[in-house]
Tab-separated table of C-alpha atoms in Angstrom:
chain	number	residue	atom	x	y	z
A	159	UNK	CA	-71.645	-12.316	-43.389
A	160	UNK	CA	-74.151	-9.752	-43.038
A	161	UNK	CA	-76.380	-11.154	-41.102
A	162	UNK	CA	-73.720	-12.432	-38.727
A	163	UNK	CA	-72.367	-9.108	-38.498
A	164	UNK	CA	-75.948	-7.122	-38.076
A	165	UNK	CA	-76.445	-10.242	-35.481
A	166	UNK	CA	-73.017	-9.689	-33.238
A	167	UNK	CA	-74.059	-6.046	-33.244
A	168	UNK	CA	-77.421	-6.115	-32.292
A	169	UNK	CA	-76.505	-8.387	-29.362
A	170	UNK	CA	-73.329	-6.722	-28.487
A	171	UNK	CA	-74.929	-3.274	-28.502
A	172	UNK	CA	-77.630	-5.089	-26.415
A	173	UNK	CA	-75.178	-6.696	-23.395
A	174	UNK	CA	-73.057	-3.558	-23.388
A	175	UNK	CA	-76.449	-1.353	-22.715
A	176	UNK	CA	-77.660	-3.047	-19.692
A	177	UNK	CA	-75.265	-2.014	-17.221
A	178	UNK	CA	-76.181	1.577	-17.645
A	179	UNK	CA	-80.049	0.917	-18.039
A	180	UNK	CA	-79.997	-1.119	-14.531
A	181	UNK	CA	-77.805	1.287	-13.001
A	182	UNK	CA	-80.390	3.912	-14.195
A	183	UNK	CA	-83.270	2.435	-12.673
A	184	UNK	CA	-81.525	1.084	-9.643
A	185	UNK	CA	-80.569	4.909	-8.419
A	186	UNK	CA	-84.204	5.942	-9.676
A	187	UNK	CA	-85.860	3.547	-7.679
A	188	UNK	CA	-83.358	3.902	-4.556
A	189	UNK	CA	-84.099	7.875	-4.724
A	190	UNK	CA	-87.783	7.406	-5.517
A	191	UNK	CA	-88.121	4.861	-2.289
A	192	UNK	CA	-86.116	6.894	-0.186
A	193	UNK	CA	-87.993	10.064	-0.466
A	194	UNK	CA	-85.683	11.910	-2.456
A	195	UNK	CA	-88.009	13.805	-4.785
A	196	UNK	CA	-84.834	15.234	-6.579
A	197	UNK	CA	-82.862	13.130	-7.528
A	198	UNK	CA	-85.764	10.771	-8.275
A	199	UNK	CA	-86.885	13.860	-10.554
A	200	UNK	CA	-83.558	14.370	-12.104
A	201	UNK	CA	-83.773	10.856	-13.732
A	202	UNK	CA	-86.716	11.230	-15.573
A	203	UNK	CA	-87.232	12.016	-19.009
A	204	UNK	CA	-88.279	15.786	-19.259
A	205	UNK	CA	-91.712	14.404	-20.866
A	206	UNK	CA	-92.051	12.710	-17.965
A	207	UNK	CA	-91.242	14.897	-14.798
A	208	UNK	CA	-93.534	17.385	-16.727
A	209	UNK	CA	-96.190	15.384	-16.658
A	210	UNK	CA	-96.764	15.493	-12.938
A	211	UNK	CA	-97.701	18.497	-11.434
A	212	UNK	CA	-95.013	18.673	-8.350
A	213	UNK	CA	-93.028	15.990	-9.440
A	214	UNK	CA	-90.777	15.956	-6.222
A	215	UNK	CA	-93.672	15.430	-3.934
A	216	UNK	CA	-95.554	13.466	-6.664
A	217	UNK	CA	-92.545	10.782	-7.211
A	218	UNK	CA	-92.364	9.867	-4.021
A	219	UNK	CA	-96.066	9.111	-3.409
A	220	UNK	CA	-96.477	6.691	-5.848
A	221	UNK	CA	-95.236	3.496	-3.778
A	222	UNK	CA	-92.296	3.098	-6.225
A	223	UNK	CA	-89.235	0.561	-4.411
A	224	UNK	CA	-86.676	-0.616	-5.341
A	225	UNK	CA	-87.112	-4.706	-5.865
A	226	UNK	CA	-84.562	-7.089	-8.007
A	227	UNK	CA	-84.203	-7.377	-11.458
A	228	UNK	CA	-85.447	-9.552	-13.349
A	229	UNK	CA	-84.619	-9.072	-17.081
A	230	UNK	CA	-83.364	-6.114	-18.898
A	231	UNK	CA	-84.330	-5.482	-22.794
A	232	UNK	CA	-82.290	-3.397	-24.705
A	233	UNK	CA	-83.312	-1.944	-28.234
A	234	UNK	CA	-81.539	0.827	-30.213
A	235	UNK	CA	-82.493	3.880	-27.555
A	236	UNK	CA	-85.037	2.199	-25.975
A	237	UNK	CA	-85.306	-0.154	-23.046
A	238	UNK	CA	-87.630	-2.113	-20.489
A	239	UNK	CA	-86.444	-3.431	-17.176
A	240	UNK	CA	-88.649	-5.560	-15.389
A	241	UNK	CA	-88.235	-5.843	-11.806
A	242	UNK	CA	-90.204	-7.969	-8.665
A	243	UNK	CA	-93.649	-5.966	-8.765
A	244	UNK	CA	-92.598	-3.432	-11.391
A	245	UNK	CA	-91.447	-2.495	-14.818
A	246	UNK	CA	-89.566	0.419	-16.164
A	247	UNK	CA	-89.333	1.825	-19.285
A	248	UNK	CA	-86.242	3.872	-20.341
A	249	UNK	CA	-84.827	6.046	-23.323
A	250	UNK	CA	-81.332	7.505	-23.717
A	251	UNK	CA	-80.791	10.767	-24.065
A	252	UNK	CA	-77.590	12.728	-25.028
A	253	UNK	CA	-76.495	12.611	-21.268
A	254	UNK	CA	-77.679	9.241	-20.551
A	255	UNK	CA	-80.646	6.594	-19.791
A	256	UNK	CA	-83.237	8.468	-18.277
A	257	UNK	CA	-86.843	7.052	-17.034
A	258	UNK	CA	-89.611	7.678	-19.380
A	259	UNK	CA	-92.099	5.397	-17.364
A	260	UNK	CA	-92.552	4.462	-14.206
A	261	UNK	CA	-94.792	1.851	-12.012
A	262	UNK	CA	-95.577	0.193	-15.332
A	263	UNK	CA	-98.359	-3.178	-14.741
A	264	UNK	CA	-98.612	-5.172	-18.293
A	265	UNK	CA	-102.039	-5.397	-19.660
A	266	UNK	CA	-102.422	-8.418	-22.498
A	267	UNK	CA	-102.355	-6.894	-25.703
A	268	UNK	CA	-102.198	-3.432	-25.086
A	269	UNK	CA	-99.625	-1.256	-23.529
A	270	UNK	CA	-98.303	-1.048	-20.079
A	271	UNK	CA	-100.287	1.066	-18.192
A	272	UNK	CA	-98.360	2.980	-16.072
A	273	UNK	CA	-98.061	5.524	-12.537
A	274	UNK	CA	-95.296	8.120	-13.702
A	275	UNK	CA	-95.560	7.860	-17.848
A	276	UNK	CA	-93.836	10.437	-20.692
B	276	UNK	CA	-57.576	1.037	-69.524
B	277	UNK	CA	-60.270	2.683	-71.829
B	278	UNK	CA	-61.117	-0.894	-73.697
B	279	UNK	CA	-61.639	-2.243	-69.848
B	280	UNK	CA	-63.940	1.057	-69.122
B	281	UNK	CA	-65.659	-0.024	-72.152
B	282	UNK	CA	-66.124	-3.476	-72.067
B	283	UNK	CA	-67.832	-3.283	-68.572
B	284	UNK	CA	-69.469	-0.404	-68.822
B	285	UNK	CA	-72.983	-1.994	-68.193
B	286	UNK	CA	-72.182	-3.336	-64.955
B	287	UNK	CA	-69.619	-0.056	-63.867
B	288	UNK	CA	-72.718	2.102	-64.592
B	289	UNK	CA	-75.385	-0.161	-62.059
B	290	UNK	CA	-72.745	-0.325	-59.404
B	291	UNK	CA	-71.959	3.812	-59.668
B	292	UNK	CA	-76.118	4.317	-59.891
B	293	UNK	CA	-76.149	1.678	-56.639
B	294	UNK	CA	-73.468	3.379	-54.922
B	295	UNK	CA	-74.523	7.145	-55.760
B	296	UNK	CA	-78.579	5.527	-54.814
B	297	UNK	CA	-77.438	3.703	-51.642
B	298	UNK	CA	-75.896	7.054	-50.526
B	299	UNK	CA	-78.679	9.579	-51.224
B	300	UNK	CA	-80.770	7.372	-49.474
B	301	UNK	CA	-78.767	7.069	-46.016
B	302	UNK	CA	-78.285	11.123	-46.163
B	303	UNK	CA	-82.557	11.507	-47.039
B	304	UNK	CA	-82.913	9.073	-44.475
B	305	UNK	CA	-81.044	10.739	-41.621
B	306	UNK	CA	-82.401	13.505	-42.410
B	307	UNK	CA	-86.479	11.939	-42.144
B	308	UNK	CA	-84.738	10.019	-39.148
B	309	UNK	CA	-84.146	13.470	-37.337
B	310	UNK	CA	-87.329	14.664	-38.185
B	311	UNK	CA	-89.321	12.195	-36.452
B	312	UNK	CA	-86.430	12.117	-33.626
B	313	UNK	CA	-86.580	16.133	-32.967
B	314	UNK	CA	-90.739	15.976	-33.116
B	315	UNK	CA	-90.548	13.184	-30.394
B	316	UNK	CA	-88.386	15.551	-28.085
B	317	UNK	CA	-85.547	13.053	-28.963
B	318	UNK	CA	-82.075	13.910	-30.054
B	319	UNK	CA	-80.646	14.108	-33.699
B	320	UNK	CA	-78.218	11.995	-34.710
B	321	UNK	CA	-75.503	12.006	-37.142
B	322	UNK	CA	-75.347	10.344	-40.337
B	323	UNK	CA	-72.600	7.266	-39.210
B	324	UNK	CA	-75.372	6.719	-36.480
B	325	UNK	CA	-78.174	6.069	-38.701
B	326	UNK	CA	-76.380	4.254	-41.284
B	327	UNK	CA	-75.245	2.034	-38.756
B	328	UNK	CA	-78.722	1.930	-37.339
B	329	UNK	CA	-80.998	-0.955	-37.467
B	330	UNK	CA	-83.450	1.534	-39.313
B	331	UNK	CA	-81.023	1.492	-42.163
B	332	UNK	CA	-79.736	-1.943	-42.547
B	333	UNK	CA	-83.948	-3.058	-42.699
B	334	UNK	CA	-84.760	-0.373	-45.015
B	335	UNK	CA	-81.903	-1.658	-47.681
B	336	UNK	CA	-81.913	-5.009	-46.904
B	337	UNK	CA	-86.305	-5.508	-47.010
B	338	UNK	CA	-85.147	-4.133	-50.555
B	339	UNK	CA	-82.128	-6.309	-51.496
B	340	UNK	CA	-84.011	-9.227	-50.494
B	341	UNK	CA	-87.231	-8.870	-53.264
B	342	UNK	CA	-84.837	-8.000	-56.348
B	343	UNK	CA	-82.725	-10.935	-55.606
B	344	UNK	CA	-85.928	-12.979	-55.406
B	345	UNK	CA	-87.332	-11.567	-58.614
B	346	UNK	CA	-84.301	-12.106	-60.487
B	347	UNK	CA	-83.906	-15.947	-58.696
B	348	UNK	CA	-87.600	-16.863	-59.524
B	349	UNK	CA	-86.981	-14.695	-63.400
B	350	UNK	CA	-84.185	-17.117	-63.677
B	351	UNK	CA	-85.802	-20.369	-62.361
B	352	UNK	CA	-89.188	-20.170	-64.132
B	353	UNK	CA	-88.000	-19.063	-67.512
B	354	UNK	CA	-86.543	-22.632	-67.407
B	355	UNK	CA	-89.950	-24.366	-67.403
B	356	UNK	CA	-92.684	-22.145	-68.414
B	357	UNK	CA	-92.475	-19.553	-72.205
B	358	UNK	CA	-94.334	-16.647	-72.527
B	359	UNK	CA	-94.855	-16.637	-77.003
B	360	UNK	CA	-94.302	-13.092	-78.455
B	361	UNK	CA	-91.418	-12.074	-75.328
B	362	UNK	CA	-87.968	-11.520	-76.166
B	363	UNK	CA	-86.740	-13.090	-73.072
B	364	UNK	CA	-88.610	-16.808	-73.374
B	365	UNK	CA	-87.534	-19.269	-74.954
B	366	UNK	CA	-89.527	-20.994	-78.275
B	367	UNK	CA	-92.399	-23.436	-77.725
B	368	UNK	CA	-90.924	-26.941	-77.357
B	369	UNK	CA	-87.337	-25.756	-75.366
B	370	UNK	CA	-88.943	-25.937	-71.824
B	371	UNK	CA	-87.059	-27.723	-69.462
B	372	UNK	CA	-83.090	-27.962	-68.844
B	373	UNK	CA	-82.478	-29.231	-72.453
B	374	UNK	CA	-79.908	-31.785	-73.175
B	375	UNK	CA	-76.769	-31.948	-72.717
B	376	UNK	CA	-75.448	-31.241	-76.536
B	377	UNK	CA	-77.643	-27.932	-76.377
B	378	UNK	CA	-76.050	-26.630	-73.026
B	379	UNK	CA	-72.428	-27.328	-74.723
B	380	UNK	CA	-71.413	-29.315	-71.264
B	381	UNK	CA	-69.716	-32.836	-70.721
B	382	UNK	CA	-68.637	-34.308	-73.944
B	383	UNK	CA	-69.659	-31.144	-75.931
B	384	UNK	CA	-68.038	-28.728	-73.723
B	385	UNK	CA	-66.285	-26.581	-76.610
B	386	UNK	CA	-62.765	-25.370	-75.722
B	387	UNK	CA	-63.631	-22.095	-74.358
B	388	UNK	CA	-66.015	-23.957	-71.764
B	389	UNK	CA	-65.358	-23.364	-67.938
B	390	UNK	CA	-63.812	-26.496	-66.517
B	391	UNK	CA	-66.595	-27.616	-64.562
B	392	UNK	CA	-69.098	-27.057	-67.503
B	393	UNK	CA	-66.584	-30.310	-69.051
B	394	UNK	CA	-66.309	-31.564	-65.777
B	395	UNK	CA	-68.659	-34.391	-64.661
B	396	UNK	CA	-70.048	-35.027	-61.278
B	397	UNK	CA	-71.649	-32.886	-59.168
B	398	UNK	CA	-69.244	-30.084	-60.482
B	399	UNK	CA	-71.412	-29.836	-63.530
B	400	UNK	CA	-74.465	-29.908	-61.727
B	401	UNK	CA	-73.454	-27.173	-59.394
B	402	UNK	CA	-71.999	-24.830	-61.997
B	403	UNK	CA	-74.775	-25.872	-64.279
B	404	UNK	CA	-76.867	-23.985	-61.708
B	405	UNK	CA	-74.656	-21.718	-59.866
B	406	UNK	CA	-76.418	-18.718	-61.144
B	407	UNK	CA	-79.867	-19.362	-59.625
B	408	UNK	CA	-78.218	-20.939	-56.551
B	409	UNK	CA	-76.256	-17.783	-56.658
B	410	UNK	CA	-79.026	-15.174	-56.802
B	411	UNK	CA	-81.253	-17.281	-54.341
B	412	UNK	CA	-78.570	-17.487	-51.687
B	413	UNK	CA	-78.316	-13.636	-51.818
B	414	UNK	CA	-81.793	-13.154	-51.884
B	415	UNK	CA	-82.287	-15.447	-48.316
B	416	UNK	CA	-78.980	-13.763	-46.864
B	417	UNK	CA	-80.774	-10.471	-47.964
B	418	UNK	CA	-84.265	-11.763	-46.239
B	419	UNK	CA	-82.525	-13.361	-43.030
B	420	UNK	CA	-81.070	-9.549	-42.685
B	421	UNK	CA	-83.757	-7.835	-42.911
B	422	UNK	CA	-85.631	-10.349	-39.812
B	423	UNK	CA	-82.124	-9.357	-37.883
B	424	UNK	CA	-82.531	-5.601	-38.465
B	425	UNK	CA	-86.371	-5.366	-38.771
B	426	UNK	CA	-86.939	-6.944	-35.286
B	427	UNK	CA	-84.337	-4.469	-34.084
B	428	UNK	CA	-86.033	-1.681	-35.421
B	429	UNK	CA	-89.613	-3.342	-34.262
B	430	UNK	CA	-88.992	-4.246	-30.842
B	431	UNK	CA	-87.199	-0.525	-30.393
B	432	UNK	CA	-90.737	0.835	-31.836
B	433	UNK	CA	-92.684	-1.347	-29.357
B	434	UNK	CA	-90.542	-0.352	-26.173
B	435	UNK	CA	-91.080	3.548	-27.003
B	436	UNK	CA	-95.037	2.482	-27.181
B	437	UNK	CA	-94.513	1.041	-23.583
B	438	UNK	CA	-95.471	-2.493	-25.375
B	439	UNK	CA	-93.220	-5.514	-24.531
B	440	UNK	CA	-90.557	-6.678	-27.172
B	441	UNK	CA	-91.438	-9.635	-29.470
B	442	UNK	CA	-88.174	-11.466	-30.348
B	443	UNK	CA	-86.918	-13.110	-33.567
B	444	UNK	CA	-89.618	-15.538	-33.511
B	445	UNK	CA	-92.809	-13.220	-32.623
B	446	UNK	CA	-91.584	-10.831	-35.607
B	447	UNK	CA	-90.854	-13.321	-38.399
B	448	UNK	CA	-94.326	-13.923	-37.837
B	449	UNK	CA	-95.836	-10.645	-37.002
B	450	UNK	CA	-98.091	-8.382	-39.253
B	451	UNK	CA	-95.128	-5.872	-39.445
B	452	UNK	CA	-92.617	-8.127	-41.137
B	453	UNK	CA	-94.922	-9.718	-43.700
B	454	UNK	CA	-96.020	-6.023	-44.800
B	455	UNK	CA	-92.439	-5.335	-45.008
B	456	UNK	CA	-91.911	-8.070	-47.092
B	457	UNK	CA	-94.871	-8.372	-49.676
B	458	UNK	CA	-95.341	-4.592	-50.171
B	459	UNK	CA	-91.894	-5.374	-52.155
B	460	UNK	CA	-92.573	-8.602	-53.879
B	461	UNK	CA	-95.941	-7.449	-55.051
B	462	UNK	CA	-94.247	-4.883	-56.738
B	463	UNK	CA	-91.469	-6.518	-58.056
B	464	UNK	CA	-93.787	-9.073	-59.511
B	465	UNK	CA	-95.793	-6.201	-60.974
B	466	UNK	CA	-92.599	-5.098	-62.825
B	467	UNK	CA	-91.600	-8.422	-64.275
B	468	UNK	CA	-95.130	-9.286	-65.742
B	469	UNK	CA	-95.113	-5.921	-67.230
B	470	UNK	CA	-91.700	-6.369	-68.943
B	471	UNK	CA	-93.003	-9.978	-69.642
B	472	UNK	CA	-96.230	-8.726	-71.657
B	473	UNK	CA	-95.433	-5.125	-72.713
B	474	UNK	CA	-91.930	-6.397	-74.602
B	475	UNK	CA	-94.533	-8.682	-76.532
B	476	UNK	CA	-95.770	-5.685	-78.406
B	477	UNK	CA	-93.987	-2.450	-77.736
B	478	UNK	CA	-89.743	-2.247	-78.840
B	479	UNK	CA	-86.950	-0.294	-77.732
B	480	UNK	CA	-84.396	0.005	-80.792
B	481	UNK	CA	-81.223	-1.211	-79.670
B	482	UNK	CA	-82.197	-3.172	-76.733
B	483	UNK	CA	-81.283	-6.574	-76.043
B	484	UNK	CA	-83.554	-6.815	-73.667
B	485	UNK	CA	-86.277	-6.030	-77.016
B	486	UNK	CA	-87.209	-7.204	-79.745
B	487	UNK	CA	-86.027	-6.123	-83.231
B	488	UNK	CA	-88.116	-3.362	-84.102
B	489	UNK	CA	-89.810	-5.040	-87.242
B	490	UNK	CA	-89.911	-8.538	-85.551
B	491	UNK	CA	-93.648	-9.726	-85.463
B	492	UNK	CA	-95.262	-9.625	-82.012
B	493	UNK	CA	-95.756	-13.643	-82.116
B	494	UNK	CA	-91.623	-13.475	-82.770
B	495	UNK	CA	-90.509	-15.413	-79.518
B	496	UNK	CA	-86.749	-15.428	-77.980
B	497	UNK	CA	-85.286	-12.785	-80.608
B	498	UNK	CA	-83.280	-9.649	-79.743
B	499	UNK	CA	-82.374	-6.430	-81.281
C-alpha cells in the first residue's frame, strides 16, 4: 500500500512537472537564440545570471538554440531536460522553474560540464 | 474502559512513544531540511511539504525496514539455533518446530485454540507461521519503500550536482542505497547480540524479557 502509494506519487508528481519544466526551457532557449538577453536573463536562477559578468550580452553569445526535446527528468525540485545538442538543468523556485544550467555536454562519470552554470 | 487501558497498556505506550517519535522527527527534520534549503539559496518549505517529501518517507521507511528484519530474523532463528544462559532461547534439545502435541495444534488444539491452529491443511501451516510471515512481509514492504523514496531523494541529489539520474535499477544497486541500508542492520544486529549475551548475566527485576534475579547464569528459557 505504501509503496504503491509513494510509487503513484513519485510518478504523478513526475508527469505533472514536465509541462512547466519544457515550457521553461523552451522560452529560455527561444529568448536566448533570439538575442533577447532579458528575458533569457530573467529565467535563470539568480546563482546563475550572477555568475556571468553581463549576463544579457553574455547569454546570448554562448550559441544556445533552441532544438527538440528529447526526454525530460523530473525529481522533487530538480530537473534535467535533454534536448538535440544540449541539456538543461532546472530548479523550482517559489515563482517557478528557473534555469540553473545551461549548454550542459555529459562527461562519463562526472558531472555535466556546462556554458551558463549556478 | 480503565481494565481495557490496562490490559494493553504495553502496546498503547509503543504506539503513543511511535506516534509522539514519528512526529518530533518530521518537525526536527523540516527544520534541518530548511537549513540546508536556505544555505543553498533555495526556499523553505513547510512542514506538510517535507513530510510528504521523498526525504521523509526514506528516512522512516530505511528505518522501518531493519526493525522489522531484526524482529523477522529474532523470530526465525530462535526456532533453530539456542543461545544457553538467555532468557529468550529455548533449552538444549527443543530446536526445531517441535511436534505437534507441544505446539497444542491439530488433534491437541485445546479449546481456547484459534480455529486454524485445529484446522488442518495449509491453514495450520500458514497460521502456524503467520507471525514471521507477518513481520517479514512488513519488513520487505518497509525495504521496497525505502528503494521508491530513496531513489527519489537520490536522483533529486544527483540532478542538483548536474549528474544524470540513475533509476530504480542503478540505485538498488548503487553505493548510496546499500549504506542506507546496512548502516541500520549493523546496528540492529549489534542490539540483538547484546540483549542475547548481556541477559545471560546481568537481570532486570520484573522483566519478562530477564531472568529471575537469583536464576543461575547457565538458567536457559526462564523469566522473571
Amino acid at each position: 500500500m505504501v509503496v504503491v502509494c509513494l510509487a503513484l506519487i513519485t510518478a504523478g508528481c513526475a508527469s505533472a512537472e514536465k509541462d512547466p519544466v519544457v515550457s521553461t526551457a523552451e522560452r529560455f532557449l527561444s529568448a536566448a537564440g533570439q538575442g533577447q538577453g532579458g528575458p533569457a536573463c530573467g529565467l535563470l536562477a539568480p546563482k546563475a545570471a550572477r555568475s556571468l559578468d553581463d549576463c544579457e550580452k553574455q547569454i546570448v553569445s554562448v550559441g544556445l538554440r533552441p532544438a527538440a526535446v528529447r526526454e525530460v527528468d523530473v525529481w522533487g525540485d530538480e530537473a534535467r531536460v535533454r534536448l538535440d545538442g544540449d541539456t538543461l538543468f532546472l530548479h523550482r523556485f517559489p515563482e517557478g522553474w528557473r534555469i540553473r544550467a545551461a549548454g550542459c555536454d555529459p562527461r562519463p562519470g562526472r558531472p555535466y560540464e556546462c556554458e551558463v552554470e549556478a | 474502559m480503565r481494565r481495557l487501558v490496562r490490559d494493553n497498556a504495553l502496546a498503547a505506550c509503543f504506539l503513543l512513544l511511535f506516534l509522539l517519535s514519528l512526529a518530533g522527527q518530521s518537525v526536527a527534520g523540516t527544520a534541518a531540511y530548511n537549513e540546508d534549503q536556505v544555505a543553498e539559496g533555495g526556499a523553505p518549505v513547510t512542514w506538510l511539504q517535507y513530510v510528504t517529501s521523498s526525504t521523509f518517507a526514506v528516512d522512516v521507511a530505511e528505518n522501518w525496514q531493519s526493525e522489522y528484519l531484526q524482529f523477522f530474523l529474532y523470530i526465525l532463528i530462535t526456532v533453530w539455533l539456542i543461545q544457553r544462559g538467555s532468557p529468550e532461547s529455548k533449552k538444549r534439545g527443543e530446536e526445531g518446530l517441535e511436534s505437534d502435541a507441544e505446539q497444542k495444534v491439530g488433534r491437541f488444539a485445546g479449546a481456547g485454540s484459534p480455529a486454524w491452529a485445529a484446522a488442518g491443511g495449509w491453514r495450520r501451516t500458514l497460521f502456524s507461521h503467520s507471525l514471521g510471515l507477518a513481520m517479514g512481509l512488513i519488513f520487505l514492504l518497509s525495504w521496497l519503500a525505502q528503494s521508491v523514496a530513496g531513489l527519489a531523494a537520490y536522483d533529486e541529489e544527483r540532478l542538483a550536482r548536474l549528474e544524470d539520474p540513475v533509476g530504480w535499477g542503478g540505485y538498488v544497486l548503487s553505493a548510496e542505497f546499500w549504506n542506507r541500508t546496512l548502516q541500520n542492520w549493523q546496528s540492529e544486529f549489534l542490539a540483538v547480540a547484546s540483549m542475547v549475551l548481556l541477559a545471560i548475566f546481568l537481570r532486570e527485576r520484573g522483566s519478562p524479557q530477564s531472568k529471575k534475579v537469583g536464576d543461575p547464569h547457565s538458567a536457559t528459557a526462564s523469566s522473571g
